[in-house]
Short mmCIF file of C-alpha atoms in Angstrom, two decimals:
data_model
loop_
_atom_site.label_atom_id
_atom_site.label_comp_id
_atom_site.label_asym_id
_atom_site.label_seq_id
_atom_site.Cartn_x
_atom_site.Cartn_y
_atom_site.Cartn_z
CA MET C 1 5.14 32.49 12.19
CA LYS C 2 2.85 35.37 10.61
CA LYS C 3 -0.48 34.60 8.75
CA THR C 4 -2.24 36.40 6.38
CA SER C 5 -4.96 35.93 4.20
CA THR C 6 -5.83 37.50 1.03
CA ARG C 7 -8.08 36.65 -1.81
CA LEU C 8 -7.29 35.90 -5.70
CA ALA C 9 -8.02 37.41 -8.47
CA ASP C 10 -11.59 34.99 -9.11
CA GLY C 11 -12.62 34.71 -5.62
CA ARG C 12 -10.40 31.83 -4.33
CA GLU C 13 -8.98 31.99 -1.00
CA LEU C 14 -4.85 32.58 -0.85
CA ILE C 15 -2.63 32.45 3.12
CA TYR C 16 1.05 33.66 3.22
CA TYR C 17 2.64 31.85 6.33
CA ASP C 18 5.75 33.85 6.78
CA LEU C 19 9.06 33.31 9.50
CA GLY C 20 8.89 37.00 10.24
CA ASP C 21 5.91 39.14 11.98
CA ASP C 22 6.87 41.87 10.29
CA THR C 23 6.28 40.98 6.88
CA VAL C 24 3.55 42.31 5.27
CA ARG C 25 1.63 40.94 1.97
CA ASP C 26 -0.50 43.02 0.68
CA ALA C 27 -0.13 42.36 -3.42
CA VAL C 28 -3.35 42.23 -5.53
CA ASP C 29 -3.62 39.76 -7.86
CA ARG C 30 -3.73 41.42 -11.25
CA ARG C 31 -4.57 38.98 -13.31
CA PRO C 32 -8.01 38.97 -15.52
CA LEU C 33 -9.09 35.79 -13.92
CA ASP C 34 -13.28 34.44 -14.61
CA ALA C 35 -14.91 33.13 -11.47
CA THR C 36 -13.52 29.67 -11.09
CA VAL C 37 -16.39 26.80 -12.61
CA THR C 38 -15.87 23.62 -11.03
CA THR C 39 -17.90 20.37 -11.60
CA SER C 40 -16.93 18.24 -8.63
CA GLU C 41 -19.54 15.45 -7.37
CA ILE C 42 -19.14 12.99 -5.12
CA ARG C 43 -20.49 8.93 -6.62
CA ARG C 44 -21.11 6.15 -4.56
CA ASP C 45 -20.33 2.78 -5.49
CA PRO C 46 -22.99 0.05 -4.51
CA LEU C 47 -21.00 -2.79 -4.51
CA LEU C 48 -17.77 -1.76 -2.48
CA GLY C 49 -19.22 1.14 -0.38
CA ASP C 50 -16.67 3.57 -1.08
CA SER C 51 -16.82 6.97 -3.01
CA VAL C 52 -15.45 8.38 -6.41
CA ALA C 53 -14.91 12.04 -7.30
CA VAL C 54 -16.27 12.86 -10.72
CA ALA C 55 -14.64 16.33 -11.80
CA SER C 56 -14.17 17.03 -15.13
CA HIS C 57 -13.47 20.72 -15.03
CA ARG C 58 -9.69 18.73 -14.24
CA GLN C 59 -9.01 18.04 -17.57
CA GLY C 60 -8.09 21.75 -18.87
CA ARG C 61 -5.30 21.86 -15.72
CA THR C 62 -2.03 23.27 -16.13
CA TYR C 63 0.66 20.12 -17.32
CA HIS C 64 4.50 20.42 -17.21
CA PRO C 65 4.72 24.22 -18.25
CA PRO C 66 8.31 25.24 -18.39
CA ALA C 67 9.78 26.79 -15.29
CA ASP C 68 9.52 30.16 -16.61
CA GLU C 69 5.54 29.62 -16.60
CA CYS C 70 5.64 27.97 -13.40
CA PRO C 71 2.45 29.26 -11.67
CA LEU C 72 3.61 28.00 -7.91
CA CYS C 73 6.27 30.87 -8.17
CA PRO C 74 6.44 34.21 -6.85
CA SER C 75 5.09 36.69 -9.88
CA ALA C 76 7.66 38.37 -10.84
CA GLY C 77 7.00 42.36 -13.62
CA GLU C 78 4.46 40.87 -16.13
CA ARG C 79 4.79 37.67 -14.97
CA LEU C 80 1.53 36.56 -12.97
CA SER C 81 1.61 33.45 -10.97
CA GLU C 82 -1.07 32.10 -8.50
CA ILE C 83 1.16 33.86 -5.60
CA PRO C 84 0.52 37.51 -6.21
CA ASP C 85 3.40 38.66 -4.26
CA SER C 86 6.92 38.87 -5.41
CA SER C 87 8.37 36.43 -2.83
CA TYR C 88 6.75 33.92 -0.22
CA ASP C 89 8.42 31.65 2.59
CA VAL C 90 5.22 29.45 2.64
CA VAL C 91 2.07 29.63 0.94
CA VAL C 92 -1.46 27.81 0.73
CA PHE C 93 -4.55 28.31 -1.41
CA GLU C 94 -7.27 26.99 -3.19
CA ASN C 95 -6.74 24.97 -5.81
CA ARG C 96 -7.74 26.47 -9.58
CA PHE C 97 -8.92 22.74 -10.61
CA PRO C 98 -10.37 20.52 -7.35
CA SER C 99 -11.17 17.46 -7.30
CA LEU C 100 -13.01 18.47 -4.04
CA ALA C 101 -15.40 21.58 -4.12
CA GLY C 102 -18.02 23.21 -2.31
CA ASP C 103 -20.14 20.68 -1.15
CA SER C 104 -18.27 17.34 -1.73
CA GLY C 105 -15.22 19.28 -0.07
CA ARG C 106 -12.03 21.26 -0.36
CA CYS C 107 -8.98 20.92 -2.14
CA GLU C 108 -5.54 23.21 -1.59
CA VAL C 109 -2.07 23.61 -2.85
CA VAL C 110 1.00 24.05 -0.13
CA CYS C 111 3.90 25.43 -1.61
CA PHE C 112 7.01 24.68 0.52
CA THR C 113 9.45 27.31 -0.86
CA SER C 114 9.44 30.01 -3.42
CA ASP C 115 12.30 28.36 -4.70
CA HIS C 116 11.70 26.96 -7.84
CA HIS C 117 15.22 24.13 -8.38
CA THR C 118 14.46 22.71 -4.81
CA SER C 119 13.12 20.28 -3.24
CA PHE C 120 11.37 19.39 0.50
CA ALA C 121 14.48 17.61 1.67
CA ARG C 122 16.81 20.42 1.04
CA LEU C 123 14.58 22.80 3.08
CA ASP C 124 16.25 23.79 6.40
CA GLU C 125 14.81 23.11 9.44
CA ARG C 126 13.19 26.36 10.03
CA GLN C 127 11.44 26.04 6.98
CA ALA C 128 10.53 22.77 7.12
CA ARG C 129 8.74 23.40 10.55
CA LEU C 130 6.98 26.16 9.07
CA VAL C 131 5.51 24.22 6.63
CA LEU C 132 4.42 21.56 9.97
CA ASP C 133 2.95 24.48 10.96
CA ALA C 134 0.81 25.60 7.70
CA TRP C 135 0.01 21.87 7.83
CA THR C 136 -1.45 21.96 11.56
CA ASP C 137 -3.20 25.25 11.10
CA ARG C 138 -4.92 24.48 7.51
CA THR C 139 -5.69 21.01 9.39
CA ALA C 140 -8.00 23.38 12.21
CA GLU C 141 -9.39 25.27 9.61
CA LEU C 142 -10.82 23.15 7.41
CA SER C 143 -12.06 20.67 9.90
CA HIS C 144 -14.36 23.79 10.59
CA LEU C 145 -16.34 23.21 7.42
CA PRO C 146 -19.46 22.02 8.05
CA SER C 147 -18.93 19.42 4.52
CA VAL C 148 -15.47 18.39 5.70
CA GLU C 149 -15.17 15.15 7.68
CA GLN C 150 -11.85 14.22 7.38
CA VAL C 151 -8.12 16.46 6.62
CA PHE C 152 -5.44 14.77 4.34
CA CYS C 153 -2.02 16.50 4.08
CA PHE C 154 0.38 15.03 1.86
CA GLU C 155 3.26 15.46 -1.10
CA ASN C 156 3.66 13.72 -4.52
CA ARG C 157 6.62 13.92 -5.87
CA GLY C 158 8.10 13.00 -8.97
CA ALA C 159 6.78 12.52 -12.81
CA GLU C 160 6.60 8.74 -11.74
CA ILE C 161 4.49 9.84 -9.55
CA GLY C 162 2.16 11.46 -11.74
CA VAL C 163 3.25 15.30 -10.60
CA THR C 164 2.47 17.81 -13.06
CA LEU C 165 4.32 20.50 -11.54
CA GLN C 166 7.82 20.48 -10.79
CA HIS C 167 7.31 23.36 -7.92
CA PRO C 168 8.15 22.18 -4.88
CA HIS C 169 4.69 21.70 -3.67
CA GLY C 170 2.24 19.10 -1.65
CA GLN C 171 -1.97 19.23 -1.62
CA ILE C 172 -4.27 18.81 1.64
CA TYR C 173 -7.53 17.31 0.46
CA ALA C 174 -10.54 18.23 2.92
CA TYR C 175 -12.91 15.04 2.36
CA PRO C 176 -16.22 14.63 3.16
CA PHE C 177 -16.26 11.32 4.53
CA THR C 178 -14.11 8.97 5.71
CA THR C 179 -11.62 7.75 3.34
CA PRO C 180 -11.94 4.15 2.75
CA ARG C 181 -8.29 3.64 4.08
CA THR C 182 -8.95 5.30 7.22
CA SER C 183 -11.93 3.37 7.31
CA LEU C 184 -10.24 -0.33 7.37
CA MET C 185 -7.96 0.89 9.70
CA LEU C 186 -10.77 2.01 12.45
CA ARG C 187 -12.38 -1.14 11.79
CA GLN C 188 -9.49 -2.98 12.68
CA VAL C 189 -8.77 -0.88 15.71
CA ALA C 190 -12.23 -1.86 16.83
CA ALA C 191 -11.74 -5.28 16.45
CA HIS C 192 -8.59 -5.50 18.31
CA LYS C 193 -9.90 -3.27 21.13
CA GLU C 194 -12.80 -5.59 21.64
CA ALA C 195 -10.45 -8.65 21.63
CA THR C 196 -7.85 -7.19 23.82
CA GLY C 197 -10.22 -5.61 26.50
CA GLY C 198 -9.07 -2.25 25.53
CA GLU C 199 -5.86 -2.58 24.11
CA ASN C 200 -4.72 0.09 21.48
CA LEU C 201 -4.14 -1.42 18.13
CA PHE C 202 -1.76 1.54 16.72
CA ASP C 203 0.20 1.46 20.34
CA ALA C 204 0.29 -2.23 19.84
CA VAL C 205 2.05 -1.95 16.16
CA LEU C 206 4.49 0.61 17.45
CA GLU C 207 5.54 -1.60 20.35
CA ARG C 208 6.34 -4.57 18.27
CA GLU C 209 8.38 -2.53 15.84
CA LEU C 210 10.52 -0.61 19.09
CA ASP C 211 14.19 -1.74 18.64
CA GLY C 212 13.12 -4.43 16.04
CA GLU C 213 15.14 -5.13 12.65
CA ARG C 214 12.60 -3.00 10.68
CA ILE C 215 13.22 0.21 12.69
CA VAL C 216 14.80 3.02 10.56
CA LEU C 217 15.39 5.71 12.79
CA THR C 218 14.61 6.68 16.06
CA SER C 219 14.54 9.87 18.50
CA GLU C 220 13.36 11.07 21.45
CA HIS C 221 9.46 11.46 20.06
CA TRP C 222 9.59 9.98 17.02
CA VAL C 223 9.93 6.26 15.36
CA ALA C 224 10.20 5.68 11.87
CA PHE C 225 10.21 1.91 10.62
CA VAL C 226 9.20 -0.06 8.34
CA PRO C 227 6.14 -2.16 8.29
CA TYR C 228 6.40 -5.96 8.74
CA ALA C 229 3.49 -6.34 5.50
CA ALA C 230 4.80 -2.94 3.80
CA HIS C 231 2.81 -2.79 0.20
CA TRP C 232 5.59 -0.77 -1.18
CA PRO C 233 9.27 -1.65 -2.06
CA TYR C 234 10.67 1.09 -0.06
CA GLU C 235 8.08 2.06 2.64
CA VAL C 236 8.54 4.38 5.74
CA HIS C 237 5.81 4.79 8.41
CA LEU C 238 6.68 7.72 11.03
CA TYR C 239 4.99 7.93 14.62
CA PRO C 240 4.97 10.14 17.21
CA ARG C 241 5.80 8.64 20.58
CA ARG C 242 2.76 9.62 22.18
CA ARG C 243 -0.32 8.83 20.44
CA VAL C 244 -2.05 11.93 19.04
CA PRO C 245 -5.46 11.81 16.93
CA ASP C 246 -3.92 14.53 14.59
CA LEU C 247 -1.70 17.33 13.85
CA LEU C 248 -3.23 19.69 16.07
CA GLY C 249 -1.89 17.30 19.21
CA LEU C 250 1.31 17.30 18.78
CA GLU C 251 2.77 18.76 21.97
CA GLU C 252 5.78 21.41 21.29
CA ALA C 253 8.58 19.20 21.63
CA GLY C 254 7.29 16.87 19.12
CA ARG C 255 7.06 19.31 17.03
CA ALA C 256 10.36 21.09 17.52
CA GLU C 257 12.19 17.40 16.80
CA PHE C 258 9.87 16.92 13.90
CA PRO C 259 12.19 18.58 10.79
CA ARG C 260 15.49 16.94 11.67
CA VAL C 261 13.73 13.23 11.42
CA TYR C 262 11.83 13.70 8.60
CA LEU C 263 14.31 15.82 6.41
CA GLU C 264 16.93 12.91 7.52
CA LEU C 265 14.41 10.52 6.32
CA LEU C 266 13.72 12.00 3.03
CA ARG C 267 17.57 12.76 2.03
CA ARG C 268 17.87 8.64 2.98
CA PHE C 269 15.26 8.23 0.68
CA ASP C 270 16.82 10.04 -1.77
CA ARG C 271 20.00 7.83 -1.44
CA ILE C 272 18.52 4.44 -1.46
CA PHE C 273 19.76 3.65 -5.50
CA GLY C 274 23.11 4.77 -4.88
CA GLU C 275 25.08 8.35 -6.89
CA GLY C 276 24.02 9.52 -10.25
CA GLU C 277 20.28 8.06 -9.73
CA PRO C 278 17.16 10.72 -10.62
CA PRO C 279 15.23 11.98 -7.25
CA THR C 280 13.68 8.82 -5.82
CA PRO C 281 10.02 9.73 -6.66
CA TYR C 282 7.43 9.29 -3.44
CA ILE C 283 4.24 9.98 -1.88
CA ALA C 284 3.91 11.61 1.64
CA ALA C 285 0.74 11.45 3.18
CA TRP C 286 -0.15 12.40 7.02
CA HIS C 287 -3.03 9.85 8.32
CA GLN C 288 -5.50 11.63 10.98
CA ALA C 289 -8.30 10.81 12.50
CA PRO C 290 -11.44 11.98 10.67
CA PHE C 291 -13.71 14.72 12.62
CA GLY C 292 -16.87 12.95 12.30
CA GLY C 293 -18.74 10.09 11.14
CA LEU C 294 -17.21 7.07 14.14
CA GLU C 295 -20.78 5.90 14.84
CA GLU C 296 -20.15 3.03 12.72
CA PHE C 297 -16.84 1.95 14.70
CA ASP C 298 -18.20 0.30 17.64
CA GLY C 299 -16.59 1.83 20.93
CA VAL C 300 -14.04 3.88 18.52
CA THR C 301 -12.95 7.23 19.55
CA ARG C 302 -11.05 10.18 17.74
CA ASP C 303 -8.47 9.31 20.62
CA ASP C 304 -7.74 5.47 19.60
CA PHE C 305 -6.84 6.63 16.38
CA ALA C 306 -2.93 7.30 15.74
CA LEU C 307 -1.69 10.12 13.87
CA HIS C 308 1.08 9.03 11.32
CA LEU C 309 3.20 9.75 8.12
CA GLU C 310 3.12 7.27 5.24
CA LEU C 311 6.23 7.51 2.92
CA PHE C 312 7.05 5.29 -0.05
CA THR C 313 8.56 4.89 -3.33
CA ILE C 314 7.19 3.13 -6.79
CA ARG C 315 10.65 2.89 -7.53
CA ARG C 316 11.75 -1.18 -6.64
CA THR C 317 14.91 -0.57 -7.68
CA SER C 318 17.37 1.66 -10.11
CA GLY C 319 15.52 2.84 -13.03
CA LYS C 320 12.72 0.18 -12.85
CA LEU C 321 8.83 1.23 -11.01
CA LYS C 322 6.93 -1.14 -9.23
CA PHE C 323 3.78 -0.85 -11.39
CA LEU C 324 0.38 -1.53 -9.90
CA ALA C 325 -0.91 -4.37 -12.44
CA GLY C 326 -3.89 -6.81 -11.94
CA SER C 327 -3.57 -8.31 -8.36
CA GLU C 328 -2.92 -5.02 -6.74
CA SER C 329 -5.51 -2.71 -9.20
CA GLY C 330 -7.70 -5.45 -10.12
CA MET C 331 -7.89 -7.29 -6.54
CA ASN C 332 -6.00 -4.94 -4.25
CA VAL C 333 -3.62 -7.54 -3.10
CA PHE C 334 -0.41 -6.21 -3.08
CA ILE C 335 2.47 -7.88 -4.27
CA ASN C 336 6.02 -6.86 -2.36
CA ASP C 337 9.29 -7.37 -4.55
CA VAL C 338 11.51 -6.07 -1.50
CA PRO C 339 11.27 -7.83 1.93
CA PRO C 340 10.54 -4.97 4.53
CA GLU C 341 13.77 -6.02 6.40
CA ARG C 342 15.89 -5.53 3.64
CA ALA C 343 14.29 -2.11 2.57
CA ALA C 344 15.03 -1.22 6.63
CA GLU C 345 18.54 -2.79 6.12
CA ARG C 346 18.94 -0.53 3.39
CA LEU C 347 17.36 2.75 4.94
CA ARG C 348 19.77 2.37 7.67
CA GLU C 349 22.53 1.94 5.36
CA VAL C 350 22.19 5.49 3.67
CA ALA C 351 22.30 7.62 6.92
CA SER C 352 23.83 10.72 6.12
CA SER C 353 27.51 10.98 8.06
#
């Protein structure tokens, strides 16, 4: 992998990740852009104890442009985009309309490929590995920013999820705090560690699922399963067999095997609802240990956390979505219409030949 960092016309950082070590990236952003102005601020909810990012400047962000005006495609002639060069393998750049900025963190866009009309599931293993390397590199770099406490790499896929740009891409949020979801996990880890005399909760969960009816697929270094208390109709958790706190901790053998396993999972998701159905909308989310703020979780260290990816869809059956209505949105109590055991069975049934 070759990494080349440059700047866009408004000062934002852009990074090329190339498969070829001899690739030269010297294209200049020729757009007449003014400096980016953001209004992001973090407000803490005194009743719930969580935080909300208020970012009014995002109202003007790009919304469903036609394919020939996609800002994530390479620049071509006089059609200038966020990527100055005429081609790329993987690109990461600072979001022009970030939810988090400055002392409130940082938001980046990850373009998985220059091909506008493909998807992550259709990448080859070499390209998928390059994306993994980019996620890992950005996690390392962002962890050194003084305002950043947790790094979150994720992909939203599909209009049903709320995606406004159809080009295959994901995002990275670098939060200035430990997110509520991670805090809940860490509290459970601390309680379990104390109650069991030191047992790790993530290890216990993985051991419980191994060789059980909720397993979707396994490999030498990875395990994918539908969790016992899945929140979503089709939800898969992907764990490395060896517990590590973040992407930086993955050993080379696990990194090398990841593309094959992850691409198989994504392809199965696209087959859940049968032939002729539109691509399955999903969210793919990496959960990594925070880089600070662990003092409130008694006896818990970064090494107690387990890196894992959660992949889920809001589609519950053909042509029907799972909406977060009263119980979910009002009380955060999920009601799942698909038994996790049946979801796992279905995901095994649609294994590729």
